[in-house]
């Protein structure tokens, strides 16, 4: 059983999605006489509408500017399959629609993390998943398709042996969108209100030329060998010069209006409109003062352009102002504009603008207009390829191995023939990959493009060589309370661990509530499982007296009544007036609250006099709620009024339900259409003060908005900001730290954006396990480290071939066990929440292991002297709203503590200065380059995760 990780401080989504991504407006354009020309509905992004925002240039952390769904992480067939040994299958689903399946067994960047990667090609799109590799368990095609929710076929899939199939599958993958981009650049003089006037500008101004020099290099089109973006590079029919650049591996050609052919006779300038009018994204550089008539998208007659970026240059302040117009159907995309959207650092402005435009074009491809065209094209290509292969059903090209093992060992009699076939297969694939690279259509990595920057999810080593198996944990001051196989330990950096409870109390869940001086935990021991509550101050005294860890028999007075046999509990750590605990005992839910709550301005320790050591008497049983089944996931959702609209979200069987705490009435939230369901989490997020839930199960994540109505009933409402996406690998745990969603699997971390589910990064982390995430994120990870060559790569240090692996060329080699001279290194890592959400928690945190209050960045002192208990991170709803408001100001208003992006640009080696992150975050003092498992090495063809 697992509890939903829903208490993250940074998971409040609503204000950001509404204010920072703009609002939809009806925009009407008129001519000089005031006659209405056209109208259209566009989402207008002009920075946050915060009335208290100061009119100063906006700043943000550079780490918030991400390319969404980067091709280097999404073009799997090119990256992992093409030119490598893999298998391809063809089949028909129950509706007689053809599909293709590609499967490969690959090593994750020589990290000794073998994985199956599978791509399912269907007319509705492609689906990609990772599956764990086991040397003792054979994986079949049927099990792979079942994991992709494709359980019924008209005929069993057949393997395709012909090597030319790689070229066809590469074409299918290219339907996801171009790796390179073409953007229009339109020069508009002050007072111009029609597109005819704007396109008729024969030359630009000095400021416009300065802007073009910032965007890229001016190149001569004739004889140009790079990406041409539809321009003529032979006969100068589309102009003599153009502007071109490369950004993070993407080639970009700008269609500049003043560089395209000009005709004095043609007032409409058809030749210019032919290019810019067919660009999905167009930059409009408008001259004039801010008070002059502003540009509106309806001024441009184009059914193809969906996004306009309005740029103004302020010569007096040498700054650029940005405004984004997106057609109503375009999904939300980042990065959000700062407040106000003014950029004084020109290089930062360039980076921000290019990332915004690239993300905008990708988002436009998901609109109904483009998505339908892409699906039709994909369906036509799949059916055509299927028809071409059908005549060869009875030839050697296809083999009736419908449910054969994936990547099996060939029989000895046919091994030489199979090796020769694989060698030819790989040779042709590598030739196709080289051709794509030369053509400029290959997805490039950040390493290849020379970009190396410190990302907000880079972890710090909290405790090296952690010798225990961690079950769960929760921060206590600056230390971490960890439940392990050896009992519950208090861990602080590399200081010796201190035992709090021995192994007779096997803790499965825990919450440290410092503001209430409470520790709540669930000890699971079969039918005798119970909930326990302790005073942190009493535990602190035991630590100061150097007492041995408490045993189960020492905790008899700390048992909560009526909780015997509980298998799960949830707590509202964002409580404002009362602490609520919901305990699950089979199919029953017990609602328990705390009697004595801390009034404003009064210390919680002064309410009871004298203060009893056990806080059990402070809790009271409220009611019991019966469910139809035993819940697997449970999350408490605070209602807007906190009177009778508090909810409990539970997951069981094939469904998510919401239960009214007051009435016990259950309402269906979501039904899962799958044969097998693995519930992961239900994360509470808020949109404009109304409850919403991110429901995570199997590979899926879906957002549902829940609104109360009719006195106690609840309605699941569709929202314009709703989205649904699939993880690439089935997660074991989900953490929401706005603006990111982090999925933890057994050997990788997948990072997406909360607002739209778009992928921003994937990282391989061997034997990954999340242990805590209520504030900062803690996880353990292991890697095989060679004792002889300390810190060396595991590349080449193999112990033999996997029994599942073919003996062809370029086949990944996986060790079945550690070799001689190798040890298992297990570290405990920490990702500071403040790095992810972009803010600093300005509160002194105290560790139970130190003798004084530690105010960052003061180093830790060791000792167990008497200290008072500090109350820290459990926040009320009002505090959360205040933090959200302050967060926006800190993110979007400049501060001397934030490093300008110009420093990063002037530092191409990618070495970060101390101002990149919060000084509190670097408390550990160890350099990130040596402790972080998320390093990006310039010599790598993949994101290396080297745990040392």
GROMACS .gro file of N, CA and C in nm, residues 67-146:
model
  240
   67UNK      N    1   1.305   2.392  -2.308
   67UNK     CA    2   1.241   2.339  -2.428
   67UNK      C    3   1.150   2.224  -2.385
   68UNK      N    4   1.024   2.229  -2.427
   68UNK     CA    5   0.928   2.126  -2.389
   68UNK      C    6   0.925   2.016  -2.495
   69UNK      N    7   0.913   1.892  -2.449
   69UNK     CA    8   0.918   1.775  -2.536
   69UNK      C    9   1.039   1.781  -2.628
   70UNK      N   10   1.160   1.795  -2.572
   70UNK     CA   11   1.279   1.805  -2.658
   70UNK      C   12   1.298   1.680  -2.741
   71UNK      N   13   1.331   1.701  -2.866
   71UNK     CA   14   1.343   1.587  -2.959
   71UNK      C   15   1.447   1.486  -2.913
   72UNK      N   16   1.549   1.532  -2.845
   72UNK     CA   17   1.653   1.439  -2.801
   72UNK      C   18   1.598   1.338  -2.700
   73UNK      N   19   1.489   1.374  -2.633
   73UNK     CA   20   1.426   1.282  -2.539
   73UNK      C   21   1.303   1.214  -2.597
   74UNK      N   22   1.248   1.264  -2.706
   74UNK     CA   23   1.123   1.209  -2.758
   74UNK      C   24   1.141   1.127  -2.885
   75UNK      N   25   1.247   1.153  -2.964
   75UNK     CA   26   1.269   1.076  -3.088
   75UNK      C   27   1.341   0.946  -3.055
   76UNK      N   28   1.264   0.853  -3.003
   76UNK     CA   29   1.322   0.728  -2.954
   76UNK      C   30   1.378   0.642  -3.068
   77UNK      N   31   1.306   0.635  -3.178
   77UNK     CA   32   1.350   0.541  -3.282
   77UNK      C   33   1.487   0.583  -3.335
   78UNK      N   34   1.506   0.711  -3.358
   78UNK     CA   35   1.636   0.758  -3.406
   78UNK      C   36   1.743   0.735  -3.301
   79UNK      N   37   1.713   0.760  -3.175
   79UNK     CA   38   1.815   0.759  -3.070
   79UNK      C   39   1.850   0.618  -3.024
   80UNK      N   40   1.750   0.533  -3.003
   80UNK     CA   41   1.773   0.404  -2.939
   80UNK      C   42   1.764   0.284  -3.034
   81UNK      N   43   1.696   0.298  -3.148
   81UNK     CA   44   1.669   0.183  -3.234
   81UNK      C   45   1.753   0.185  -3.361
   82UNK      N   46   1.751   0.297  -3.430
   82UNK     CA   47   1.815   0.305  -3.562
   82UNK      C   48   1.964   0.275  -3.551
   83UNK      N   49   2.010   0.179  -3.631
   83UNK     CA   50   2.151   0.140  -3.629
   83UNK      C   51   2.187   0.048  -3.514
   84UNK      N   52   2.085   0.000  -3.439
   84UNK     CA   53   2.107  -0.094  -3.329
   84UNK      C   54   2.026  -0.220  -3.355
   85UNK      N   55   2.065  -0.329  -3.290
   85UNK     CA   56   1.989  -0.453  -3.303
   85UNK      C   57   1.854  -0.433  -3.234
   86UNK      N   58   1.747  -0.451  -3.308
   86UNK     CA   59   1.613  -0.444  -3.250
   86UNK      C   60   1.518  -0.525  -3.336
   87UNK      N   61   1.395  -0.542  -3.285
   87UNK     CA   62   1.295  -0.621  -3.356
   87UNK      C   63   1.174  -0.535  -3.389
   88UNK      N   64   1.115  -0.563  -3.505
   88UNK     CA   65   0.996  -0.492  -3.550
   88UNK      C   66   0.887  -0.593  -3.585
   89UNK      N   67   0.763  -0.560  -3.546
   89UNK     CA   68   0.650  -0.650  -3.566
   89UNK      C   69   0.538  -0.575  -3.636
   90UNK      N   70   0.454  -0.650  -3.706
   90UNK     CA   71   0.337  -0.596  -3.773
   90UNK      C   72   0.216  -0.678  -3.731
   91UNK      N   73   0.101  -0.611  -3.715
   91UNK     CA   74  -0.020  -0.680  -3.676
   91UNK      C   75  -0.143  -0.596  -3.701
   92UNK      N   76  -0.260  -0.651  -3.672
   92UNK     CA   77  -0.387  -0.581  -3.684
   92UNK      C   78  -0.459  -0.587  -3.550
   93UNK      N   79  -0.515  -0.475  -3.508
   93UNK     CA   80  -0.588  -0.474  -3.382
   93UNK      C   81  -0.729  -0.528  -3.402
   94UNK      N   82  -0.811  -0.522  -3.299
   94UNK     CA   83  -0.946  -0.579  -3.306
   94UNK      C   84  -1.033  -0.507  -3.409
   95UNK      N   85  -1.001  -0.382  -3.440
   95UNK     CA   86  -1.077  -0.306  -3.540
   95UNK      C   87  -1.019  -0.319  -3.679
   96UNK      N   88  -0.927  -0.414  -3.697
   96UNK     CA   89  -0.862  -0.442  -3.825
   96UNK      C   90  -0.773  -0.328  -3.873
   97UNK      N   91  -0.733  -0.244  -3.782
   97UNK     CA   92  -0.640  -0.136  -3.817
   97UNK      C   93  -0.498  -0.187  -3.797
   98UNK      N   94  -0.410  -0.164  -3.893
   98UNK     CA   95  -0.273  -0.214  -3.880
   98UNK      C   96  -0.194  -0.134  -3.777
   99UNK      N   97  -0.096  -0.200  -3.716
   99UNK     CA   98  -0.004  -0.133  -3.625
   99UNK      C   99   0.133  -0.196  -3.641
  100UNK      N  100   0.234  -0.121  -3.598
  100UNK     CA  101   0.372  -0.169  -3.597
  100UNK      C  102   0.426  -0.155  -3.456
  101UNK      N  103   0.510  -0.249  -3.418
  101UNK     CA  104   0.571  -0.248  -3.286
  101UNK      C  105   0.722  -0.265  -3.302
  102UNK      N  106   0.798  -0.177  -3.239
  102UNK     CA  107   0.944  -0.187  -3.238
  102UNK      C  108   0.990  -0.207  -3.094
  103UNK      N  109   1.081  -0.302  -3.074
  103UNK     CA  110   1.130  -0.336  -2.940
  103UNK      C  111   1.281  -0.347  -2.943
  104UNK      N  112   1.345  -0.290  -2.843
  104UNK     CA  113   1.490  -0.304  -2.831
  104UNK      C  114   1.526  -0.322  -2.684
  105UNK      N  115   1.637  -0.389  -2.662
  105UNK     CA  116   1.693  -0.405  -2.528
  105UNK      C  117   1.821  -0.324  -2.525
  106UNK      N  118   1.823  -0.219  -2.443
  106UNK     CA  119   1.936  -0.128  -2.447
  106UNK      C  120   1.987  -0.101  -2.306
  107UNK      N  121   2.116  -0.073  -2.299
  107UNK     CA  122   2.175  -0.031  -2.172
  107UNK      C  123   2.153   0.119  -2.159
  108UNK      N  124   2.119   0.163  -2.038
  108UNK     CA  125   2.097   0.305  -2.015
  108UNK      C  126   2.231   0.374  -1.994
  109UNK      N  127   2.296   0.409  -2.106
  109UNK     CA  128   2.417   0.488  -2.099
  109UNK      C  129   2.526   0.420  -2.016
  110UNK      N  130   2.537   0.288  -2.034
  110UNK     CA  131   2.636   0.210  -1.963
  110UNK      C  132   2.624   0.225  -1.811
  111UNK      N  133   2.504   0.247  -1.763
  111UNK     CA  134   2.481   0.256  -1.620
  111UNK      C  135   2.437   0.121  -1.562
  112UNK      N  136   2.450   0.017  -1.641
  112UNK     CA  137   2.410  -0.116  -1.598
  112UNK      C  138   2.262  -0.119  -1.558
  113UNK      N  139   2.182  -0.049  -1.637
  113UNK     CA  140   2.038  -0.048  -1.616
  113UNK      C  141   1.973  -0.094  -1.747
  114UNK      N  142   1.972  -0.223  -1.774
  114UNK     CA  143   1.911  -0.270  -1.898
  114UNK      C  144   1.759  -0.248  -1.896
  115UNK      N  145   1.706  -0.206  -2.007
  115UNK     CA  146   1.563  -0.180  -2.019
  115UNK      C  147   1.515  -0.221  -2.158
  116UNK      N  148   1.391  -0.266  -2.163
  116UNK     CA  149   1.324  -0.281  -2.291
  116UNK      C  150   1.258  -0.147  -2.325
  117UNK      N  151   1.278  -0.101  -2.444
  117UNK     CA  152   1.207   0.015  -2.495
  117UNK      C  153   1.117  -0.031  -2.609
  118UNK      N  154   0.994   0.016  -2.608
  118UNK     CA  155   0.898  -0.027  -2.709
  118UNK      C  156   0.825   0.095  -2.765
  119UNK      N  157   0.805   0.095  -2.897
  119UNK     CA  158   0.728   0.199  -2.966
  119UNK      C  159   0.614   0.131  -3.040
  120UNK      N  160   0.492   0.176  -3.014
  120UNK     CA  161   0.375   0.125  -3.084
  120UNK      C  162   0.328   0.232  -3.182
  121UNK      N  163   0.327   0.197  -3.311
  121UNK     CA  164   0.288   0.291  -3.416
  121UNK      C  165   0.144   0.260  -3.457
  122UNK      N  166   0.053   0.354  -3.435
  122UNK     CA  167  -0.088   0.337  -3.474
  122UNK      C  168  -0.135   0.464  -3.543
  123UNK      N  169  -0.251   0.456  -3.604
  123UNK     CA  170  -0.303   0.573  -3.676
  123UNK      C  171  -0.334   0.689  -3.583
  124UNK      N  172  -0.358   0.660  -3.455
  124UNK     CA  173  -0.388   0.766  -3.359
  124UNK      C  174  -0.262   0.833  -3.305
  125UNK      N  175  -0.145   0.777  -3.338
  125UNK     CA  176  -0.020   0.832  -3.290
  125UNK      C  177   0.072   0.723  -3.239
  126UNK      N  178   0.183   0.765  -3.182
  126UNK     CA  179   0.279   0.670  -3.130
  126UNK      C  180   0.272   0.666  -2.978
  127UNK      N  181   0.300   0.549  -2.923
  127UNK     CA  182   0.305   0.531  -2.778
  127UNK      C  183   0.440   0.469  -2.744
  128UNK      N  184   0.508   0.526  -2.645
  128UNK     CA  185   0.641   0.480  -2.608
  128UNK      C  186   0.640   0.440  -2.460
  129UNK      N  187   0.696   0.326  -2.429
  129UNK     CA  188   0.708   0.284  -2.290
  129UNK      C  189   0.842   0.215  -2.267
  130UNK      N  190   0.886   0.217  -2.142
  130UNK     CA  191   1.001   0.139  -2.098
  130UNK      C  192   0.952   0.027  -2.008
  131UNK      N  193   1.014  -0.089  -2.019
  131UNK     CA  194   0.979  -0.202  -1.935
  131UNK      C  195   1.107  -0.257  -1.872
  132UNK      N  196   1.099  -0.300  -1.748
  132UNK     CA  197   1.220  -0.350  -1.681
  132UNK      C  198   1.269  -0.481  -1.741
  133UNK      N  199   1.399  -0.498  -1.736
  133UNK     CA  200   1.462  -0.620  -1.786
  133UNK      C  201   1.490  -0.716  -1.671
  134UNK      N  202   1.460  -0.842  -1.692
  134UNK     CA  203   1.490  -0.944  -1.592
  134UNK      C  204   1.557  -1.061  -1.663
  135UNK      N  205   1.677  -1.102  -1.618
  135UNK     CA  206   1.745  -1.213  -1.685
  135UNK      C  207   1.675  -1.347  -1.664
  136UNK      N  208   1.583  -1.352  -1.569
  136UNK     CA  209   1.515  -1.479  -1.540
  136UNK      C  210   1.374  -1.485  -1.596
  137UNK      N  211   1.324  -1.371  -1.646
  137UNK     CA  212   1.187  -1.368  -1.695
  137UNK      C  213   1.186  -1.327  -1.841
  138UNK      N  214   1.126  -1.410  -1.923
  138UNK     CA  215   1.119  -1.382  -2.066
  138UNK      C  216   1.004  -1.286  -2.096
  139UNK      N  217   1.033  -1.186  -2.176
  139UNK     CA  218   0.931  -1.088  -2.214
  139UNK      C  219   0.879  -1.120  -2.353
  140UNK      N  220   0.748  -1.127  -2.367
  140UNK     CA  221   0.687  -1.160  -2.496
  140UNK      C  222   0.625  -1.036  -2.557
  141UNK      N  223   0.600  -1.045  -2.687
  141UNK     CA  224   0.534  -0.935  -2.758
  141UNK      C  225   0.394  -0.912  -2.701
  142UNK      N  226   0.328  -1.019  -2.664
  142UNK     CA  227   0.193  -1.006  -2.609
  142UNK      C  228   0.195  -0.925  -2.479
  143UNK      N  229   0.294  -0.950  -2.393
  143UNK     CA  230   0.299  -0.877  -2.266
  143UNK      C  231   0.333  -0.730  -2.289
  144UNK      N  232   0.414  -0.701  -2.390
  144UNK     CA  233   0.446  -0.561  -2.422
  144UNK      C  234   0.322  -0.488  -2.470
  145UNK      N  235   0.247  -0.550  -2.561
  145UNK     CA  236   0.124  -0.487  -2.612
  145UNK      C  237   0.020  -0.474  -2.502
  146UNK      N  238   0.017  -0.570  -2.411
  146UNK     CA  239  -0.077  -0.561  -2.300
  146UNK      C  240  -0.045  -0.441  -2.211
   0.00000   0.00000   0.00000
